[in-house]
Every structure is written in structure tokens, then in C-alpha cells.
PDB file of C-alpha atoms in Angstrom:
ATOM      1  CA  UNK M  28     -42.805  99.909  22.902  1.00  0.00           C
ATOM      2  CA  UNK M  29     -40.503 101.651  20.277  1.00  0.00           C
ATOM      3  CA  UNK M  30     -39.213  99.421  17.708  1.00  0.00           C
ATOM      4  CA  UNK M  31     -35.938  97.889  18.364  1.00  0.00           C
ATOM      5  CA  UNK M  32     -32.841  99.274  16.522  1.00  0.00           C
ATOM      6  CA  UNK M  33     -30.993  96.914  14.270  1.00  0.00           C
ATOM      7  CA  UNK M  34     -27.200  97.184  14.531  1.00  0.00           C
ATOM      8  CA  UNK M  35     -25.328  95.591  11.612  1.00  0.00           C
ATOM      9  CA  UNK M  36     -22.674  93.103  12.692  1.00  0.00           C
ATOM     10  CA  UNK M  37     -19.264  94.303  12.967  1.00  0.00           C
ATOM     11  CA  UNK M  38     -16.703  93.335  10.361  1.00  0.00           C
ATOM     12  CA  UNK M  39     -13.362  91.880  11.383  1.00  0.00           C
ATOM     13  CA  UNK M  40     -10.914  94.468  10.083  1.00  0.00           C
ATOM     14  CA  UNK M  41      -8.606  93.030   7.393  1.00  0.00           C
ATOM     15  CA  UNK M  42      -4.894  92.768   8.641  1.00  0.00           C
ATOM     16  CA  UNK M  43      -2.911  95.470   6.915  1.00  0.00           C
ATOM     17  CA  UNK M  44      -1.066  94.202   3.790  1.00  0.00           C
ATOM     18  CA  UNK M  45      -2.720  90.900   3.689  1.00  0.00           C
ATOM     19  CA  UNK M  46      -4.679  90.553   0.310  1.00  0.00           C
ATOM     20  CA  UNK M  47      -8.189  89.105   0.323  1.00  0.00           C
ATOM     21  CA  UNK M  48      -8.396  85.118  -0.206  1.00  0.00           C
ATOM     22  CA  UNK M  49      -4.779  84.820   0.564  1.00  0.00           C
ATOM     23  CA  UNK M  50      -3.475  81.822   2.428  1.00  0.00           C
ATOM     24  CA  UNK M  51      -0.394  82.216   4.585  1.00  0.00           C
ATOM     25  CA  UNK M  52       1.565  79.776   2.011  1.00  0.00           C
ATOM     26  CA  UNK M  53       0.628  82.213  -0.719  1.00  0.00           C
ATOM     27  CA  UNK M  54       1.916  85.105   1.225  1.00  0.00           C
ATOM     28  CA  UNK M  55       5.229  83.687   2.067  1.00  0.00           C
ATOM     29  CA  UNK M  56       5.650  82.722  -1.297  1.00  0.00           C
ATOM     30  CA  UNK M  57       5.028  86.033  -2.867  1.00  0.00           C
ATOM     31  CA  UNK M  58       7.424  87.636  -0.249  1.00  0.00           C
ATOM     32  CA  UNK M  59      10.271  84.943  -1.224  1.00  0.00           C
ATOM     33  CA  UNK M  60       9.782  85.888  -4.942  1.00  0.00           C
ATOM     34  CA  UNK M  61      10.060  89.546  -4.276  1.00  0.00           C
ATOM     35  CA  UNK M  62      12.864  89.188  -1.941  1.00  0.00           C
ATOM     36  CA  UNK M  63      14.786  86.897  -4.505  1.00  0.00           C
ATOM     37  CA  UNK M  64      14.455  89.820  -7.149  1.00  0.00           C
ATOM     38  CA  UNK M  65      15.524  92.484  -4.869  1.00  0.00           C
ATOM     39  CA  UNK M  66      18.479  90.469  -3.510  1.00  0.00           C
ATOM     40  CA  UNK M  67      19.585  89.727  -7.083  1.00  0.00           C
ATOM     41  CA  UNK M  68      19.310  93.064  -8.165  1.00  0.00           C
ATOM     42  CA  UNK M  69      20.705  94.823  -5.292  1.00  0.00           C
ATOM     43  CA  UNK M  70      22.757  92.515  -3.049  1.00  0.00           C
ATOM     44  CA  UNK M  71      21.815  91.860   0.531  1.00  0.00           C
ATOM     45  CA  UNK M  72      22.987  95.267   1.629  1.00  0.00           C
ATOM     46  CA  UNK M  73      21.090  97.257  -0.991  1.00  0.00           C
ATOM     47  CA  UNK M  74      17.898  95.320  -0.592  1.00  0.00           C
ATOM     48  CA  UNK M  75      15.174  96.996   1.464  1.00  0.00           C
ATOM     49  CA  UNK M  76      12.360  95.190   3.335  1.00  0.00           C
ATOM     50  CA  UNK M  77      10.013  97.976   2.533  1.00  0.00           C
ATOM     51  CA  UNK M  78      10.636  97.656  -1.180  1.00  0.00           C
ATOM     52  CA  UNK M  79      10.396  93.968  -0.914  1.00  0.00           C
ATOM     53  CA  UNK M  80       7.014  94.072   0.990  1.00  0.00           C
ATOM     54  CA  UNK M  81       5.535  96.586  -1.697  1.00  0.00           C
ATOM     55  CA  UNK M  82       6.588  94.277  -4.719  1.00  0.00           C
ATOM     56  CA  UNK M  83       4.911  91.459  -2.792  1.00  0.00           C
ATOM     57  CA  UNK M  84       1.760  93.599  -1.926  1.00  0.00           C
ATOM     58  CA  UNK M  85       2.012  93.179   1.599  1.00  0.00           C
ATOM     59  CA  UNK M  86       2.743  95.355   4.754  1.00  0.00           C
ATOM     60  CA  UNK M  87       6.371  95.562   5.886  1.00  0.00           C
ATOM     61  CA  UNK M  88       5.238  94.149   9.288  1.00  0.00           C
ATOM     62  CA  UNK M  89       3.945  90.859   7.645  1.00  0.00           C
ATOM     63  CA  UNK M  90       7.460  90.302   6.335  1.00  0.00           C
ATOM     64  CA  UNK M  91       8.732  90.708  10.188  1.00  0.00           C
ATOM     65  CA  UNK M  92       5.868  88.272  11.084  1.00  0.00           C
ATOM     66  CA  UNK M  93       7.001  85.630   8.826  1.00  0.00           C
ATOM     67  CA  UNK M  94      10.642  85.859   8.508  1.00  0.00           C
ATOM     68  CA  UNK M  95      11.954  88.046  11.497  1.00  0.00           C
ATOM     69  CA  UNK M  96      14.781  90.271   9.958  1.00  0.00           C
ATOM     70  CA  UNK M  97      16.467  90.589   6.432  1.00  0.00           C
ATOM     71  CA  UNK M  98      19.042  88.103   7.464  1.00  0.00           C
ATOM     72  CA  UNK M  99      16.545  85.179   8.047  1.00  0.00           C
ATOM     73  CA  UNK M 100      14.667  86.364   4.930  1.00  0.00           C
ATOM     74  CA  UNK M 101      17.690  86.110   2.908  1.00  0.00           C
ATOM     75  CA  UNK M 102      18.489  82.564   4.441  1.00  0.00           C
ATOM     76  CA  UNK M 103      14.887  81.450   3.590  1.00  0.00           C
ATOM     77  CA  UNK M 104      15.108  82.552  -0.024  1.00  0.00           C
ATOM     78  CA  UNK M 105      18.447  80.722  -0.651  1.00  0.00           C
ATOM     79  CA  UNK M 106      17.349  77.509   1.139  1.00  0.00           C
ATOM     80  CA  UNK M 107      14.147  77.749  -1.101  1.00  0.00           C
ATOM     81  CA  UNK M 108      16.083  78.212  -4.044  1.00  0.00           C
ATOM     82  CA  UNK M 109      18.932  75.580  -3.710  1.00  0.00           C
ATOM     83  CA  UNK M 110      16.919  73.008  -1.744  1.00  0.00           C
ATOM     84  CA  UNK M 111      15.429  71.287  -4.909  1.00  0.00           C
ATOM     85  CA  UNK M 112      18.851  71.274  -6.410  1.00  0.00           C
ATOM     86  CA  UNK M 113      20.228  69.152  -3.682  1.00  0.00           C
ATOM     87  CA  UNK M 114      17.289  66.775  -3.526  1.00  0.00           C
ATOM     88  CA  UNK M 115      17.364  66.226  -7.217  1.00  0.00           C
ATOM     89  CA  UNK M 116      21.135  65.821  -7.285  1.00  0.00           C
ATOM     90  CA  UNK M 117      20.994  63.295  -4.356  1.00  0.00           C
ATOM     91  CA  UNK M 118      18.704  61.076  -6.524  1.00  0.00           C
ATOM     92  CA  UNK M 119      21.005  60.894  -9.154  1.00  0.00           C
ATOM     93  CA  UNK M 120      23.816  59.270  -7.134  1.00  0.00           C
ATOM     94  CA  UNK M 121      22.713  55.658  -6.794  1.00  0.00           C
ATOM     95  CA  UNK M 122      25.474  53.166  -6.063  1.00  0.00           C
ATOM     96  CA  UNK M 123      26.407  51.120  -9.174  1.00  0.00           C
ATOM     97  CA  UNK M 124      24.482  53.299 -11.420  1.00  0.00           C
ATOM     98  CA  UNK M 125      26.031  53.773 -14.749  1.00  0.00           C
ATOM     99  CA  UNK M 126      28.407  56.580 -15.069  1.00  0.00           C
ATOM    100  CA  UNK M 127      26.880  57.614 -18.484  1.00  0.00           C
ATOM    101  CA  UNK M 128      23.717  58.203 -16.749  1.00  0.00           C
ATOM    102  CA  UNK M 129      25.063  60.038 -14.018  1.00  0.00           C
ATOM    103  CA  UNK M 130      26.763  62.481 -16.017  1.00  0.00           C
ATOM    104  CA  UNK M 131      23.772  63.191 -18.208  1.00  0.00           C
ATOM    105  CA  UNK M 132      21.645  63.480 -15.356  1.00  0.00           C
ATOM    106  CA  UNK M 133      23.982  65.865 -13.671  1.00  0.00           C
ATOM    107  CA  UNK M 134      24.501  68.097 -16.652  1.00  0.00           C
ATOM    108  CA  UNK M 135      20.702  68.116 -17.510  1.00  0.00           C
ATOM    109  CA  UNK M 136      20.100  68.985 -13.883  1.00  0.00           C
ATOM    110  CA  UNK M 137      22.659  71.877 -13.767  1.00  0.00           C
ATOM    111  CA  UNK M 138      21.757  73.178 -17.397  1.00  0.00           C
ATOM    112  CA  UNK M 139      17.993  73.584 -16.317  1.00  0.00           C
ATOM    113  CA  UNK M 140      19.073  75.160 -13.006  1.00  0.00           C
ATOM    114  CA  UNK M 141      21.414  77.635 -14.526  1.00  0.00           C
ATOM    115  CA  UNK M 142      18.804  78.472 -17.421  1.00  0.00           C
ATOM    116  CA  UNK M 143      15.533  78.724 -15.521  1.00  0.00           C
ATOM    117  CA  UNK M 144      16.765  80.016 -12.259  1.00  0.00           C
ATOM    118  CA  UNK M 145      18.441  83.207 -13.581  1.00  0.00           C
ATOM    119  CA  UNK M 146      17.653  85.574 -10.542  1.00  0.00           C
ATOM    120  CA  UNK M 147      19.273  82.880  -7.987  1.00  0.00           C
ATOM    121  CA  UNK M 148      22.361  82.509 -10.448  1.00  0.00           C
ATOM    122  CA  UNK M 149      22.796  86.138 -10.424  1.00  0.00           C
ATOM    123  CA  UNK M 150      22.616  86.324  -6.591  1.00  0.00           C
ATOM    124  CA  UNK M 151      24.878  83.551  -6.076  1.00  0.00           C
ATOM    125  CA  UNK M 152      27.553  84.934  -8.562  1.00  0.00           C
ATOM    126  CA  UNK M 153      27.222  88.436  -6.840  1.00  0.00           C
ATOM    127  CA  UNK M 154      27.719  86.842  -3.601  1.00  0.00           C
ATOM    128  CA  UNK M 155      30.798  84.747  -4.644  1.00  0.00           C
ATOM    129  CA  UNK M 156      32.467  87.789  -5.935  1.00  0.00           C
ATOM    130  CA  UNK M 157      32.113  89.500  -2.807  1.00  0.00           C
ATOM    131  CA  UNK M 158      33.494  86.750  -0.454  1.00  0.00           C
ATOM    132  CA  UNK M 159      30.402  84.543  -0.186  1.00  0.00           C
ATOM    133  CA  UNK M 160      30.167  85.480   3.742  1.00  0.00           C
ATOM    134  CA  UNK M 161      26.347  85.004   3.476  1.00  0.00           C
ATOM    135  CA  UNK M 162      26.335  82.013   1.585  1.00  0.00           C
ATOM    136  CA  UNK M 163      28.695  80.020   3.867  1.00  0.00           C
ATOM    137  CA  UNK M 164      25.980  78.519   6.183  1.00  0.00           C
ATOM    138  CA  UNK M 165      23.773  77.701   2.959  1.00  0.00           C
ATOM    139  CA  UNK M 166      26.676  75.978   1.520  1.00  0.00           C
ATOM    140  CA  UNK M 167      27.329  74.066   4.513  1.00  0.00           C
ATOM    141  CA  UNK M 168      23.618  72.862   4.977  1.00  0.00           C
ATOM    142  CA  UNK M 169      22.370  72.976   1.622  1.00  0.00           C
ATOM    143  CA  UNK M 170      25.214  72.179  -1.174  1.00  0.00           C
ATOM    144  CA  UNK M 171      28.251  70.778   0.769  1.00  0.00           C
ATOM    145  CA  UNK M 172      26.162  67.471   1.674  1.00  0.00           C
ATOM    146  CA  UNK M 173      25.675  67.081  -2.127  1.00  0.00           C
ATOM    147  CA  UNK M 174      29.112  68.076  -2.953  1.00  0.00           C
ATOM    148  CA  UNK M 175      30.591  65.425  -0.343  1.00  0.00           C
ATOM    149  CA  UNK M 176      28.124  62.617  -1.463  1.00  0.00           C
ATOM    150  CA  UNK M 177      29.277  63.260  -5.183  1.00  0.00           C
ATOM    151  CA  UNK M 178      32.783  62.977  -4.198  1.00  0.00           C
ATOM    152  CA  UNK M 179      32.089  59.744  -2.513  1.00  0.00           C
ATOM    153  CA  UNK M 180      30.519  58.313  -5.450  1.00  0.00           C
ATOM    154  CA  UNK M 181      33.449  59.193  -7.672  1.00  0.00           C
ATOM    155  CA  UNK M 182      35.891  58.087  -5.308  1.00  0.00           C
ATOM    156  CA  UNK M 183      34.230  54.504  -5.238  1.00  0.00           C
ATOM    157  CA  UNK M 184      34.077  54.710  -8.983  1.00  0.00           C
ATOM    158  CA  UNK M 185      37.720  55.275  -9.230  1.00  0.00           C
ATOM    159  CA  UNK M 186      38.558  52.394  -6.837  1.00  0.00           C
ATOM    160  CA  UNK M 187      36.814  50.021  -9.215  1.00  0.00           C
ATOM    161  CA  UNK M 188      38.256  51.504 -12.476  1.00  0.00           C
ATOM    162  CA  UNK M 189      34.992  52.942 -13.559  1.00  0.00           C
ATOM    163  CA  UNK M 190      36.455  56.454 -13.948  1.00  0.00           C
ATOM    164  CA  UNK M 191      40.249  57.387 -14.684  1.00  0.00           C
ATOM    165  CA  UNK M 192      42.373  58.318 -11.521  1.00  0.00           C
ATOM    166  CA  UNK M 193      41.410  61.827 -11.231  1.00  0.00           C
ATOM    167  CA  UNK M 194      40.753  63.940  -8.159  1.00  0.00           C
ATOM    168  CA  UNK M 195      36.995  63.612  -7.295  1.00  0.00           C
ATOM    169  CA  UNK M 196      36.466  66.952  -5.887  1.00  0.00           C
ATOM    170  CA  UNK M 197      37.984  68.693  -8.929  1.00  0.00           C
ATOM    171  CA  UNK M 198      35.873  66.134 -11.329  1.00  0.00           C
ATOM    172  CA  UNK M 199      32.718  67.611  -9.420  1.00  0.00           C
ATOM    173  CA  UNK M 200      33.730  71.374  -9.530  1.00  0.00           C
ATOM    174  CA  UNK M 201      34.723  70.562 -13.327  1.00  0.00           C
ATOM    175  CA  UNK M 202      31.052  69.355 -14.012  1.00  0.00           C
ATOM    176  CA  UNK M 203      29.515  72.319 -12.526  1.00  0.00           C
ATOM    177  CA  UNK M 204      32.045  75.003 -13.961  1.00  0.00           C
ATOM    178  CA  UNK M 205      31.512  73.359 -17.565  1.00  0.00           C
ATOM    179  CA  UNK M 206      27.813  73.883 -17.262  1.00  0.00           C
ATOM    180  CA  UNK M 207      27.856  77.197 -15.239  1.00  0.00           C
ATOM    181  CA  UNK M 208      30.302  79.365 -16.908  1.00  0.00           C
ATOM    182  CA  UNK M 209      28.323  79.296 -20.106  1.00  0.00           C
ATOM    183  CA  UNK M 210      25.130  80.773 -18.223  1.00  0.00           C
ATOM    184  CA  UNK M 211      26.904  83.100 -16.021  1.00  0.00           C
ATOM    185  CA  UNK M 212      29.099  84.588 -18.786  1.00  0.00           C
ATOM    186  CA  UNK M 213      26.256  84.465 -21.509  1.00  0.00           C
ATOM    187  CA  UNK M 214      27.074  88.212 -22.821  1.00  0.00           C
ATOM    188  CA  UNK M 215      30.711  87.016 -23.394  1.00  0.00           C
ATOM    189  CA  UNK M 216      29.507  83.713 -25.026  1.00  0.00           C
ATOM    190  CA  UNK M 217      27.284  85.811 -27.118  1.00  0.00           C
ATOM    191  CA  UNK M 218      30.438  87.490 -28.754  1.00  0.00           C
ATOM    192  CA  UNK M 219      31.571  84.092 -29.638  1.00  0.00           C
ATOM    193  CA  UNK M 220      28.909  81.818 -30.759  1.00  0.00           C
ATOM    194  CA  UNK M 221      26.366  82.942 -33.322  1.00  0.00           C
ATOM    195  CA  UNK M 222      22.892  83.317 -31.954  1.00  0.00           C
ATOM    196  CA  UNK M 223      21.193  83.806 -28.412  1.00  0.00           C
ATOM    197  CA  UNK M 224      23.179  81.640 -26.004  1.00  0.00           C
ATOM    198  CA  UNK M 225      19.836  81.280 -24.006  1.00  0.00           C
ATOM    199  CA  UNK M 226      17.895  79.959 -27.098  1.00  0.00           C
ATOM    200  CA  UNK M 227      16.572  76.420 -26.707  1.00  0.00           C
ATOM    201  CA  UNK M 228      18.428  75.381 -29.546  1.00  0.00           C
ATOM    202  CA  UNK M 229      21.926  76.553 -28.329  1.00  0.00           C
ATOM    203  CA  UNK M 230      21.053  75.548 -24.749  1.00  0.00           C
ATOM    204  CA  UNK M 231      20.330  71.914 -25.885  1.00  0.00           C
ATOM    205  CA  UNK M 232      23.452  71.896 -27.993  1.00  0.00           C
ATOM    206  CA  UNK M 233      25.528  73.110 -25.045  1.00  0.00           C
ATOM    207  CA  UNK M 234      23.906  70.337 -22.844  1.00  0.00           C
ATOM    208  CA  UNK M 235      24.833  67.789 -25.412  1.00  0.00           C
ATOM    209  CA  UNK M 236      28.386  68.889 -26.191  1.00  0.00           C
ATOM    210  CA  UNK M 237      29.251  69.205 -22.363  1.00  0.00           C
ATOM    211  CA  UNK M 238      28.004  65.726 -21.684  1.00  0.00           C
ATOM    212  CA  UNK M 239      29.864  64.434 -24.647  1.00  0.00           C
ATOM    213  CA  UNK M 240      33.190  65.996 -23.315  1.00  0.00           C
ATOM    214  CA  UNK M 241      32.657  65.007 -19.904  1.00  0.00           C
ATOM    215  CA  UNK M 242      32.183  61.329 -20.720  1.00  0.00           C
ATOM    216  CA  UNK M 243      35.064  61.263 -23.119  1.00  0.00           C
ATOM    217  CA  UNK M 244      37.084  62.627 -20.137  1.00  0.00           C
ATOM    218  CA  UNK M 245      35.807  60.040 -17.691  1.00  0.00           C
ATOM    219  CA  UNK M 246      36.568  56.954 -19.922  1.00  0.00           C
ATOM    220  CA  UNK M 247      38.231  54.672 -17.733  1.00  0.00           C
ATOM    221  CA  UNK M 248      42.016  53.801 -19.029  1.00  0.00           C
ATOM    222  CA  UNK M 249      42.320  50.959 -21.239  1.00  0.00           C
ATOM    223  CA  UNK M 250      44.164  47.831 -19.765  1.00  0.00           C
ATOM    224  CA  UNK M 251      47.374  46.872 -21.420  1.00  0.00           C
TER     225      UNK M 251
END
């Protein structure tokens, strides 16, 4: 009886574009990171899924598999980028919390966000200058609830005399603007201040000074 031939077991082919030992969470994260860089650099219209897939080291089909089309990928990028800002900001708005702590917390939160999430800031700024159409659903679902909560907080603080009689909506916008302009216009700021505006020393100094100015602005009026 002739010896039986041994057939080597068949190996399951690896899906194109999926690196070995890569979980779906890791793959999604790489795609989102690559997409953020691409959108920040080229805008929504200029970004290409093939380039995003190449940067993430995956096949383009895998991008479609996880996110569908470019519009959904863009929304996922923005939700991932802005979601933590909403969560952290909401945690600061505790009823009866000291106004000083609220302002210091918000200024610190916004300073960290604008400094550390440069690509997100670039993307949002780019979109804002072009009409912010694609940001509308993100603003509605992610940022507007935090904005409304902050307005409600300052409305209550105004009623109880804890802050001056100022428009709460403009107060919130002023806080964001006072922090954000420094980072979105860093090239201009660099021409005015000595040193690198993004250095730890100047960023910390800016954080402290903005906090001091806002606290001075929000001092409740003295009773006669």
C-alpha cells in the first residue's frame, strides 16, 4: 500500500490591508487619525479615501467597511475629536460651584485642547471660514448642548448676583474666543510677543492671564 501523501493545512488568507495582529479598534483608530490629518490639510473636498487608507496602512475597502463613505468618516472624525471636550466641559458645570473654579477649569480645558489638538483646531477653523456647513450636525449634537448648559449656568449665576448683568451667551463665546484666538493666530501672535507662542512658558502665562482677566470681568457689582 503506497504511503499516504500529507497535504499541508490551508492557511486562511489575510484580508487585504489588515496588518497582522491588528484589532478592529486599532484599525479604526489608525483610519481616524489618518483621516483627521488629511481633512485638516486638504479640507473635506480635497481629502481622498485612497490617501487616507494608505496613511493608515489599510486597503480602501476597509475604510468603506468601517465608515461607509467620506461623509460618515468625516463625522466620525469630528465626533471623536470634540466628544471629550463636551464630556470634560459638562463636568465643570456643577450647580453652586465657585465661579473662580469654573473659569479656571474652562480656561485650562480650552487651553489644553487648542494646544494639543492642533489638527482639530485647523480643521474646525478651515470649515468655519468656508461656511461650516459640514460642522452643523456636529455642532448641534456635540458642542451646542455644552454651550446651552454653560449659558444656563451663567443665567442662574446672574440671577443670584454671582456674576455681573452680562449676556450669558456672549460671556461663553468670550471665554472661548479669549483662549482660541491666541492659538488659531499664533503666527500673528509670534510677531507681537517675544518667543514661541506654543512654548510651555508662554502657553502657561497666557492661561494664567486669561483666567485673571475673565475673573476681573466677572466680579459681581459692589452693593451701594
